[in-house]
Amino acid sequence: MRQSLVAGNWKMNGTRASIRALLDGVLAGIGDVKHAEVAVCPPYVYVPEVAERLAGTPVAVGAQDVSDQDQGAYTGEVSGAMLKEVGCTYVIVGHSERRNLYGEDDAFTARKFAAAQRHGLVPILCVGELLEEREQGITQQVVARQLDAVLELCGVEALARAVIAYEPVWAIGTGKTATPEQAQEVHAFIRDRVRSRDAGIADGLRILYGGSVKAANAADLFGQPDIDGGLIGGASLDAEEFLAICRAPGAS
Ligand code: 13P
């Protein structure tokens, strides 16, 4: 049985004050989340403060990105070792906003995945197709290419210490969620592709769905056999909404 994971990706949002209030709200209700593992991914600068606040609670901390390099003259970069030292468990790698707005390609993303694992972080590898790619009928090719870049660099064994998030780009921040069936089809495709290399790792691999998940649609999505929780953007900025997603049947 895979334990589901619900992770909030706060993206570039929040202030010290708003984040304190958000954490107070999440912690007030976390006792009612029975089964899902819960994590939040603040902007880098708030990670240490959030990690201190969440130490000893059931809520884990992740970062939203990591350098592919370990240390040195890389202005603006943040290493996996630094993230580990300040209390991160997880790190998002290859989010579509990194890929599409900042030109980060599959090979670069794979190197970030490897760097995260070198420092004991659990990467949450994001994959997903653009709207035009779905319309061209090449969703599976795109997702396979994104996944294979990591498999080739790191090997299938690396997925025993990683999470995958399927985030169709057309569903991110648009209010347009993939239907549970559309999402399930891609999740099953990802698991099968991993299974063709290692069945045990495929069965244990958590594959999250991301893209306009809300309390109102979470149960339908999380009820699918290959959906093991969610990566939540906008709705994770509201404590009540986020907790309702964490408590959704299928996650909890
Ligand atoms: P939204 O939930 O705001 O659509 O964002 C999804 C996402 O990109 C999570 O990483």
PDB file of C-alpha atoms and ligand atoms in Angstrom:
ATOM      1  CA  MET A   1       0.000   0.000   0.000  1.00  0.00           C
ATOM      2  CA  ARG A   2       1.428   3.372  -0.987  1.00  0.00           C
ATOM      3  CA  GLN A   3       0.959   6.157   1.549  1.00  0.00           C
ATOM      4  CA  SER A   4      -0.433   9.144  -0.276  1.00  0.00           C
ATOM      5  CA  LEU A   5       1.335  12.485  -0.180  1.00  0.00           C
ATOM      6  CA  VAL A   6      -0.278  15.897  -0.446  1.00  0.00           C
ATOM      7  CA  ALA A   7       2.306  18.621  -1.001  1.00  0.00           C
ATOM      8  CA  GLY A   8       1.610  22.342  -1.198  1.00  0.00           C
ATOM      9  CA  ASN A   9       3.700  24.252  -3.725  1.00  0.00           C
ATOM     10  CA  TRP A  10       3.432  27.840  -2.568  1.00  0.00           C
ATOM     11  CA  LYS A  11       5.350  29.088  -5.633  1.00  0.00           C
ATOM     12  CA  MET A  12       6.464  32.751  -5.300  1.00  0.00           C
ATOM     13  CA  ASN A  13       3.744  33.751  -2.866  1.00  0.00           C
ATOM     14  CA  GLY A  14       3.497  34.909   0.712  1.00  0.00           C
ATOM     15  CA  THR A  15       5.067  37.198   3.270  1.00  0.00           C
ATOM     16  CA  ARG A  16       6.457  36.310   6.683  1.00  0.00           C
ATOM     17  CA  ALA A  17       3.161  37.296   8.232  1.00  0.00           C
ATOM     18  CA  SER A  18       0.932  35.467   5.759  1.00  0.00           C
ATOM     19  CA  ILE A  19       3.078  32.334   5.997  1.00  0.00           C
ATOM     20  CA  ARG A  20       2.894  32.343   9.793  1.00  0.00           C
ATOM     21  CA  ALA A  21      -0.883  32.585   9.592  1.00  0.00           C
ATOM     22  CA  LEU A  22      -1.048  29.832   6.966  1.00  0.00           C
ATOM     23  CA  LEU A  23       1.078  27.492   9.099  1.00  0.00           C
ATOM     24  CA  ASP A  24      -1.014  28.241  12.183  1.00  0.00           C
ATOM     25  CA  GLY A  25      -4.093  27.278  10.197  1.00  0.00           C
ATOM     26  CA  VAL A  26      -2.577  24.089   8.798  1.00  0.00           C
ATOM     27  CA  LEU A  27      -1.253  22.970  12.184  1.00  0.00           C
ATOM     28  CA  ALA A  28      -4.603  23.646  13.845  1.00  0.00           C
ATOM     29  CA  GLY A  29      -6.266  21.071  11.612  1.00  0.00           C
ATOM     30  CA  ILE A  30      -3.503  18.592  10.845  1.00  0.00           C
ATOM     31  CA  GLY A  31      -4.659  16.244  13.591  1.00  0.00           C
ATOM     32  CA  ASP A  32      -7.707  15.385  11.485  1.00  0.00           C
ATOM     33  CA  VAL A  33      -5.565  14.223   8.556  1.00  0.00           C
ATOM     34  CA  LYS A  34      -5.423  10.534   9.257  1.00  0.00           C
ATOM     35  CA  HIS A  35      -3.449   8.846   6.531  1.00  0.00           C
ATOM     36  CA  ALA A  36      -1.922  11.204   4.010  1.00  0.00           C
ATOM     37  CA  GLU A  37       1.576  12.497   4.469  1.00  0.00           C
ATOM     38  CA  VAL A  38       1.574  16.301   4.184  1.00  0.00           C
ATOM     39  CA  ALA A  39       4.347  18.639   3.014  1.00  0.00           C
ATOM     40  CA  VAL A  40       4.691  22.316   2.160  1.00  0.00           C
ATOM     41  CA  CYS A  41       7.186  23.902  -0.226  1.00  0.00           C
ATOM     42  CA  PRO A  42       7.812  27.576   0.593  1.00  0.00           C
ATOM     43  CA  PRO A  43       9.986  29.992  -1.371  1.00  0.00           C
ATOM     44  CA  TYR A  44      13.684  29.454  -0.523  1.00  0.00           C
ATOM     45  CA  VAL A  45      14.060  32.403   1.842  1.00  0.00           C
ATOM     46  CA  TYR A  46      11.266  31.196   4.094  1.00  0.00           C
ATOM     47  CA  VAL A  47      12.382  27.564   4.230  1.00  0.00           C
ATOM     48  CA  PRO A  48      14.433  27.795   7.467  1.00  0.00           C
ATOM     49  CA  GLU A  49      11.673  29.619   9.337  1.00  0.00           C
ATOM     50  CA  VAL A  50       9.014  27.211   8.095  1.00  0.00           C
ATOM     51  CA  ALA A  51      11.175  24.197   8.927  1.00  0.00           C
ATOM     52  CA  GLU A  52      11.722  25.456  12.476  1.00  0.00           C
ATOM     53  CA  ARG A  53       8.015  26.008  12.939  1.00  0.00           C
ATOM     54  CA  LEU A  54       7.180  22.546  11.588  1.00  0.00           C
ATOM     55  CA  ALA A  55       9.883  20.602  13.446  1.00  0.00           C
ATOM     56  CA  GLY A  56       8.223  17.926  15.553  1.00  0.00           C
ATOM     57  CA  THR A  57       4.924  18.201  13.629  1.00  0.00           C
ATOM     58  CA  PRO A  58       3.683  15.755  10.999  1.00  0.00           C
ATOM     59  CA  VAL A  59       4.157  18.326   8.213  1.00  0.00           C
ATOM     60  CA  ALA A  60       7.319  17.950   6.133  1.00  0.00           C
ATOM     61  CA  VAL A  61       9.120  20.725   4.279  1.00  0.00           C
ATOM     62  CA  GLY A  62      10.264  20.804   0.682  1.00  0.00           C
ATOM     63  CA  ALA A  63      11.962  23.352  -1.550  1.00  0.00           C
ATOM     64  CA  GLN A  64      10.699  24.344  -4.990  1.00  0.00           C
ATOM     65  CA  ASP A  65      13.999  23.897  -6.840  1.00  0.00           C
ATOM     66  CA  VAL A  66      17.626  22.912  -6.291  1.00  0.00           C
ATOM     67  CA  SER A  67      20.931  23.524  -8.032  1.00  0.00           C
ATOM     68  CA  ASP A  68      22.417  20.820 -10.201  1.00  0.00           C
ATOM     69  CA  GLN A  69      25.776  21.764  -8.644  1.00  0.00           C
ATOM     70  CA  ASP A  70      27.018  20.938  -5.147  1.00  0.00           C
ATOM     71  CA  GLN A  71      28.932  24.103  -4.208  1.00  0.00           C
ATOM     72  CA  GLY A  72      31.082  26.890  -5.544  1.00  0.00           C
ATOM     73  CA  ALA A  73      30.894  29.844  -7.886  1.00  0.00           C
ATOM     74  CA  TYR A  74      27.254  29.518  -8.980  1.00  0.00           C
ATOM     75  CA  THR A  75      25.715  32.891  -8.200  1.00  0.00           C
ATOM     76  CA  GLY A  76      22.082  32.685  -7.211  1.00  0.00           C
ATOM     77  CA  GLU A  77      22.016  28.915  -6.811  1.00  0.00           C
ATOM     78  CA  VAL A  78      21.028  26.941  -3.711  1.00  0.00           C
ATOM     79  CA  SER A  79      22.520  23.500  -3.173  1.00  0.00           C
ATOM     80  CA  GLY A  80      20.920  20.298  -1.991  1.00  0.00           C
ATOM     81  CA  ALA A  81      23.264  20.262   1.015  1.00  0.00           C
ATOM     82  CA  MET A  82      21.977  23.688   2.072  1.00  0.00           C
ATOM     83  CA  LEU A  83      18.372  22.606   1.724  1.00  0.00           C
ATOM     84  CA  LYS A  84      19.047  19.459   3.712  1.00  0.00           C
ATOM     85  CA  GLU A  85      20.832  21.413   6.434  1.00  0.00           C
ATOM     86  CA  VAL A  86      17.909  23.798   6.933  1.00  0.00           C
ATOM     87  CA  GLY A  87      15.379  20.995   7.247  1.00  0.00           C
ATOM     88  CA  CYS A  88      14.045  20.019   3.829  1.00  0.00           C
ATOM     89  CA  THR A  89      12.904  16.477   3.187  1.00  0.00           C
ATOM     90  CA  TYR A  90      11.608  17.030  -0.349  1.00  0.00           C
ATOM     91  CA  VAL A  91      12.474  19.184  -3.328  1.00  0.00           C
ATOM     92  CA  ILE A  92      10.415  19.820  -6.449  1.00  0.00           C
ATOM     93  CA  VAL A  93      12.451  19.223  -9.606  1.00  0.00           C
ATOM     94  CA  GLY A  94      11.480  20.097 -13.158  1.00  0.00           C
ATOM     95  CA  HIS A  95       8.292  22.001 -12.409  1.00  0.00           C
ATOM     96  CA  SER A  96       6.742  23.125 -15.687  1.00  0.00           C
ATOM     97  CA  GLU A  97       7.290  26.753 -14.667  1.00  0.00           C
ATOM     98  CA  ARG A  98      11.038  26.025 -14.490  1.00  0.00           C
ATOM     99  CA  ARG A  99      10.923  24.130 -17.769  1.00  0.00           C
ATOM    100  CA  ASN A 100       8.772  26.546 -19.735  1.00  0.00           C
ATOM    101  CA  LEU A 101       9.492  29.979 -18.246  1.00  0.00           C
ATOM    102  CA  TYR A 102      13.198  29.466 -17.525  1.00  0.00           C
ATOM    103  CA  GLY A 103      14.131  27.055 -20.296  1.00  0.00           C
ATOM    104  CA  GLU A 104      15.231  24.156 -18.084  1.00  0.00           C
ATOM    105  CA  ASP A 105      15.410  21.050 -20.265  1.00  0.00           C
ATOM    106  CA  ASP A 106      15.147  17.340 -19.530  1.00  0.00           C
ATOM    107  CA  ALA A 107      18.895  16.775 -19.118  1.00  0.00           C
ATOM    108  CA  PHE A 108      19.264  19.723 -16.729  1.00  0.00           C
ATOM    109  CA  THR A 109      16.256  18.534 -14.746  1.00  0.00           C
ATOM    110  CA  ALA A 110      17.781  15.070 -14.497  1.00  0.00           C
ATOM    111  CA  ARG A 111      21.006  16.566 -13.124  1.00  0.00           C
ATOM    112  CA  LYS A 112      18.981  18.448 -10.495  1.00  0.00           C
ATOM    113  CA  PHE A 113      17.230  15.198  -9.584  1.00  0.00           C
ATOM    114  CA  ALA A 114      20.617  13.513  -9.126  1.00  0.00           C
ATOM    115  CA  ALA A 115      21.944  16.451  -7.068  1.00  0.00           C
ATOM    116  CA  ALA A 116      18.911  16.293  -4.772  1.00  0.00           C
ATOM    117  CA  GLN A 117      19.483  12.616  -4.098  1.00  0.00           C
ATOM    118  CA  ARG A 118      23.222  13.088  -3.525  1.00  0.00           C
ATOM    119  CA  HIS A 119      22.254  15.193  -0.540  1.00  0.00           C
ATOM    120  CA  GLY A 120      19.561  12.917   0.816  1.00  0.00           C
ATOM    121  CA  LEU A 121      16.588  14.912  -0.431  1.00  0.00           C
ATOM    122  CA  VAL A 122      13.587  13.195  -1.985  1.00  0.00           C
ATOM    123  CA  PRO A 123      12.969  14.745  -5.405  1.00  0.00           C
ATOM    124  CA  ILE A 124       9.407  15.329  -6.563  1.00  0.00           C
ATOM    125  CA  LEU A 125       9.943  15.066 -10.314  1.00  0.00           C
ATOM    126  CA  CYS A 126       7.319  16.975 -12.287  1.00  0.00           C
ATOM    127  CA  VAL A 127       6.320  15.815 -15.750  1.00  0.00           C
ATOM    128  CA  GLY A 128       3.488  16.894 -18.008  1.00  0.00           C
ATOM    129  CA  GLU A 129       2.486  18.003 -21.475  1.00  0.00           C
ATOM    130  CA  LEU A 130       1.553  21.381 -22.932  1.00  0.00           C
ATOM    131  CA  LEU A 131      -1.937  21.902 -24.338  1.00  0.00           C
ATOM    132  CA  GLU A 132      -0.690  21.723 -27.928  1.00  0.00           C
ATOM    133  CA  GLU A 133       1.111  18.468 -27.154  1.00  0.00           C
ATOM    134  CA  ARG A 134      -2.105  16.952 -25.794  1.00  0.00           C
ATOM    135  CA  GLU A 135      -3.966  18.179 -28.867  1.00  0.00           C
ATOM    136  CA  GLN A 136      -1.324  16.600 -31.100  1.00  0.00           C
ATOM    137  CA  GLY A 137      -1.835  13.312 -29.253  1.00  0.00           C
ATOM    138  CA  ILE A 138       1.757  13.143 -28.017  1.00  0.00           C
ATOM    139  CA  THR A 139       1.150  13.317 -24.251  1.00  0.00           C
ATOM    140  CA  GLN A 140       2.680   9.899 -23.602  1.00  0.00           C
ATOM    141  CA  GLN A 141       5.728  10.639 -25.759  1.00  0.00           C
ATOM    142  CA  VAL A 142       6.382  13.870 -23.857  1.00  0.00           C
ATOM    143  CA  VAL A 143       5.983  12.298 -20.435  1.00  0.00           C
ATOM    144  CA  ALA A 144       8.128   9.315 -21.467  1.00  0.00           C
ATOM    145  CA  ARG A 145      10.888  11.627 -22.678  1.00  0.00           C
ATOM    146  CA  GLN A 146      10.843  13.597 -19.402  1.00  0.00           C
ATOM    147  CA  LEU A 147      10.883  10.413 -17.329  1.00  0.00           C
ATOM    148  CA  ASP A 148      13.508   8.636 -19.413  1.00  0.00           C
ATOM    149  CA  ALA A 149      15.993  11.502 -18.987  1.00  0.00           C
ATOM    150  CA  VAL A 150      16.027  10.741 -15.262  1.00  0.00           C
ATOM    151  CA  LEU A 151      16.014   6.962 -15.721  1.00  0.00           C
ATOM    152  CA  GLU A 152      18.987   7.181 -18.061  1.00  0.00           C
ATOM    153  CA  LEU A 153      21.058   9.393 -15.769  1.00  0.00           C
ATOM    154  CA  CYS A 154      20.107   7.917 -12.401  1.00  0.00           C
ATOM    155  CA  GLY A 155      18.776   4.421 -13.082  1.00  0.00           C
ATOM    156  CA  VAL A 156      15.415   2.987 -12.093  1.00  0.00           C
ATOM    157  CA  GLU A 157      16.657   2.314  -8.521  1.00  0.00           C
ATOM    158  CA  ALA A 158      16.667   6.086  -7.968  1.00  0.00           C
ATOM    159  CA  LEU A 159      12.860   6.043  -8.164  1.00  0.00           C
ATOM    160  CA  ALA A 160      12.767   4.057  -4.927  1.00  0.00           C
ATOM    161  CA  ARG A 161      13.712   7.366  -3.237  1.00  0.00           C
ATOM    162  CA  ALA A 162      11.643   9.763  -5.311  1.00  0.00           C
ATOM    163  CA  VAL A 163       8.109  10.924  -6.043  1.00  0.00           C
ATOM    164  CA  ILE A 164       6.681  11.770  -9.459  1.00  0.00           C
ATOM    165  CA  ALA A 165       4.085  14.472 -10.044  1.00  0.00           C
ATOM    166  CA  TYR A 166       2.069  14.445 -13.256  1.00  0.00           C
ATOM    167  CA  GLU A 167       1.076  18.029 -13.931  1.00  0.00           C
ATOM    168  CA  PRO A 168      -0.531  18.681 -17.300  1.00  0.00           C
ATOM    169  CA  VAL A 169       0.602  22.224 -18.051  1.00  0.00           C
ATOM    170  CA  TRP A 170      -2.808  23.238 -19.382  1.00  0.00           C
ATOM    171  CA  ALA A 171      -4.337  22.412 -15.997  1.00  0.00           C
ATOM    172  CA  ILE A 172      -1.924  24.479 -13.879  1.00  0.00           C
ATOM    173  CA  GLY A 173      -3.431  27.635 -12.454  1.00  0.00           C
ATOM    174  CA  THR A 174      -6.178  27.570 -15.058  1.00  0.00           C
ATOM    175  CA  GLY A 175      -9.017  26.090 -13.045  1.00  0.00           C
ATOM    176  CA  LYS A 176      -9.175  23.424 -15.766  1.00  0.00           C
ATOM    177  CA  THR A 177      -8.484  20.102 -14.079  1.00  0.00           C
ATOM    178  CA  ALA A 178      -7.748  16.934 -15.992  1.00  0.00           C
ATOM    179  CA  THR A 179     -10.652  14.564 -15.562  1.00  0.00           C
ATOM    180  CA  PRO A 180      -9.891  11.706 -13.165  1.00  0.00           C
ATOM    181  CA  GLU A 181      -9.869   9.369 -16.186  1.00  0.00           C
ATOM    182  CA  GLN A 182      -7.446  11.558 -18.163  1.00  0.00           C
ATOM    183  CA  ALA A 183      -5.116  11.761 -15.184  1.00  0.00           C
ATOM    184  CA  GLN A 184      -5.386   8.061 -14.372  1.00  0.00           C
ATOM    185  CA  GLU A 185      -4.473   7.150 -17.949  1.00  0.00           C
ATOM    186  CA  VAL A 186      -1.195   9.074 -17.748  1.00  0.00           C
ATOM    187  CA  HIS A 187      -0.433   7.879 -14.205  1.00  0.00           C
ATOM    188  CA  ALA A 188      -0.894   4.257 -15.305  1.00  0.00           C
ATOM    189  CA  PHE A 189       1.330   4.925 -18.318  1.00  0.00           C
ATOM    190  CA  ILE A 190       4.084   6.287 -16.040  1.00  0.00           C
ATOM    191  CA  ARG A 191       3.807   3.346 -13.638  1.00  0.00           C
ATOM    192  CA  ASP A 192       3.861   0.843 -16.509  1.00  0.00           C
ATOM    193  CA  ARG A 193       6.941   2.462 -17.973  1.00  0.00           C
ATOM    194  CA  VAL A 194       8.713   2.133 -14.619  1.00  0.00           C
ATOM    195  CA  ARG A 195       7.331  -1.408 -14.221  1.00  0.00           C
ATOM    196  CA  SER A 196       8.941  -2.459 -17.487  1.00  0.00           C
ATOM    197  CA  ARG A 197      12.281  -1.803 -15.728  1.00  0.00           C
ATOM    198  CA  ASP A 198      11.425  -2.818 -12.147  1.00  0.00           C
ATOM    199  CA  ALA A 199       8.041  -4.041 -10.927  1.00  0.00           C
ATOM    200  CA  GLY A 200       8.786  -3.591  -7.226  1.00  0.00           C
ATOM    201  CA  ILE A 201       9.850   0.005  -7.649  1.00  0.00           C
ATOM    202  CA  ALA A 202       6.824   0.720  -9.849  1.00  0.00           C
ATOM    203  CA  ASP A 203       4.452  -0.655  -7.224  1.00  0.00           C
ATOM    204  CA  GLY A 204       5.982   1.466  -4.459  1.00  0.00           C
ATOM    205  CA  LEU A 205       6.299   4.664  -6.500  1.00  0.00           C
ATOM    206  CA  ARG A 206       4.053   7.541  -5.449  1.00  0.00           C
ATOM    207  CA  ILE A 207       2.677   9.419  -8.438  1.00  0.00           C
ATOM    208  CA  LEU A 208       0.929  12.683  -7.521  1.00  0.00           C
ATOM    209  CA  TYR A 209      -1.467  14.652  -9.695  1.00  0.00           C
ATOM    210  CA  GLY A 210      -1.122  18.434  -9.941  1.00  0.00           C
ATOM    211  CA  GLY A 211      -3.162  21.048 -11.772  1.00  0.00           C
ATOM    212  CA  SER A 212      -6.100  22.955 -10.294  1.00  0.00           C
ATOM    213  CA  VAL A 213      -6.697  20.465  -7.480  1.00  0.00           C
ATOM    214  CA  LYS A 214      -9.274  21.792  -5.018  1.00  0.00           C
ATOM    215  CA  ALA A 215     -11.246  20.344  -2.149  1.00  0.00           C
ATOM    216  CA  ALA A 216     -14.159  19.902  -4.561  1.00  0.00           C
ATOM    217  CA  ASN A 217     -12.300  17.638  -7.018  1.00  0.00           C
ATOM    218  CA  ALA A 218      -9.632  16.015  -4.824  1.00  0.00           C
ATOM    219  CA  ALA A 219     -11.601  12.918  -3.844  1.00  0.00           C
ATOM    220  CA  ASP A 220     -12.416  12.016  -7.458  1.00  0.00           C
ATOM    221  CA  LEU A 221      -8.791  12.383  -8.491  1.00  0.00           C
ATOM    222  CA  PHE A 222      -7.291  10.654  -5.463  1.00  0.00           C
ATOM    223  CA  GLY A 223      -9.772   7.806  -5.826  1.00  0.00           C
ATOM    224  CA  GLN A 224      -8.058   6.651  -9.026  1.00  0.00           C
ATOM    225  CA  PRO A 225      -5.893   3.567  -8.585  1.00  0.00           C
ATOM    226  CA  ASP A 226      -2.623   5.125  -9.755  1.00  0.00           C
ATOM    227  CA  ILE A 227      -3.063   8.586  -8.199  1.00  0.00           C
ATOM    228  CA  ASP A 228      -1.276   8.708  -4.858  1.00  0.00           C
ATOM    229  CA  GLY A 229      -2.008  12.251  -3.753  1.00  0.00           C
ATOM    230  CA  GLY A 230      -1.451  15.705  -5.155  1.00  0.00           C
ATOM    231  CA  LEU A 231       0.880  18.609  -5.727  1.00  0.00           C
ATOM    232  CA  ILE A 232      -1.250  21.613  -4.913  1.00  0.00           C
ATOM    233  CA  GLY A 233      -0.587  25.179  -6.049  1.00  0.00           C
ATOM    234  CA  GLY A 234      -3.154  27.910  -5.466  1.00  0.00           C
ATOM    235  CA  ALA A 235      -5.352  25.903  -3.104  1.00  0.00           C
ATOM    236  CA  SER A 236      -2.396  25.258  -0.773  1.00  0.00           C
ATOM    237  CA  LEU A 237      -2.294  28.957   0.133  1.00  0.00           C
ATOM    238  CA  ASP A 238      -5.594  28.618   1.995  1.00  0.00           C
ATOM    239  CA  ALA A 239      -5.276  26.509   5.156  1.00  0.00           C
ATOM    240  CA  GLU A 240      -8.874  25.269   5.200  1.00  0.00           C
ATOM    241  CA  GLU A 241      -8.895  24.380   1.513  1.00  0.00           C
ATOM    242  CA  PHE A 242      -5.505  22.663   1.760  1.00  0.00           C
ATOM    243  CA  LEU A 243      -6.576  20.658   4.813  1.00  0.00           C
ATOM    244  CA  ALA A 244      -9.786  19.633   3.083  1.00  0.00           C
ATOM    245  CA  ILE A 245      -7.669  18.278   0.207  1.00  0.00           C
ATOM    246  CA  CYS A 246      -5.434  16.426   2.691  1.00  0.00           C
ATOM    247  CA  ARG A 247      -8.535  14.870   4.258  1.00  0.00           C
ATOM    248  CA  ALA A 248     -10.130  13.906   0.944  1.00  0.00           C
ATOM    249  CA  PRO A 249     -11.068  10.238   0.679  1.00  0.00           C
ATOM    250  CA  GLY A 250      -8.362   8.506  -1.282  1.00  0.00           C
ATOM    251  CA  ALA A 251      -5.688  10.677   0.313  1.00  0.00           C
ATOM    252  CA  SER A 252      -6.731  10.111   3.869  1.00  0.00           C
TER     253      SER A 252
HETATM  254  P1  13P B   1      -2.432  24.953  -9.261  1.00  0.00           P
HETATM  255  O1  13P B   1      -2.918  24.001  -8.201  1.00  0.00           O
HETATM  256  O2  13P B   1      -2.459  26.378  -8.825  1.00  0.00           O
HETATM  257  O3  13P B   1      -3.080  24.699 -10.578  1.00  0.00           O
HETATM  258  O4  13P B   1      -0.852  24.623  -9.461  1.00  0.00           O
HETATM  259  C1  13P B   1      -0.456  23.322  -9.636  1.00  0.00           C
HETATM  260  C2  13P B   1       1.019  23.272  -9.559  1.00  0.00           C
HETATM  261  O5  13P B   1       1.713  23.774 -10.421  1.00  0.00           O
HETATM  262  C3  13P B   1       1.615  22.625  -8.387  1.00  0.00           C
HETATM  263  O6  13P B   1       2.992  22.460  -8.542  1.00  0.00           O
END
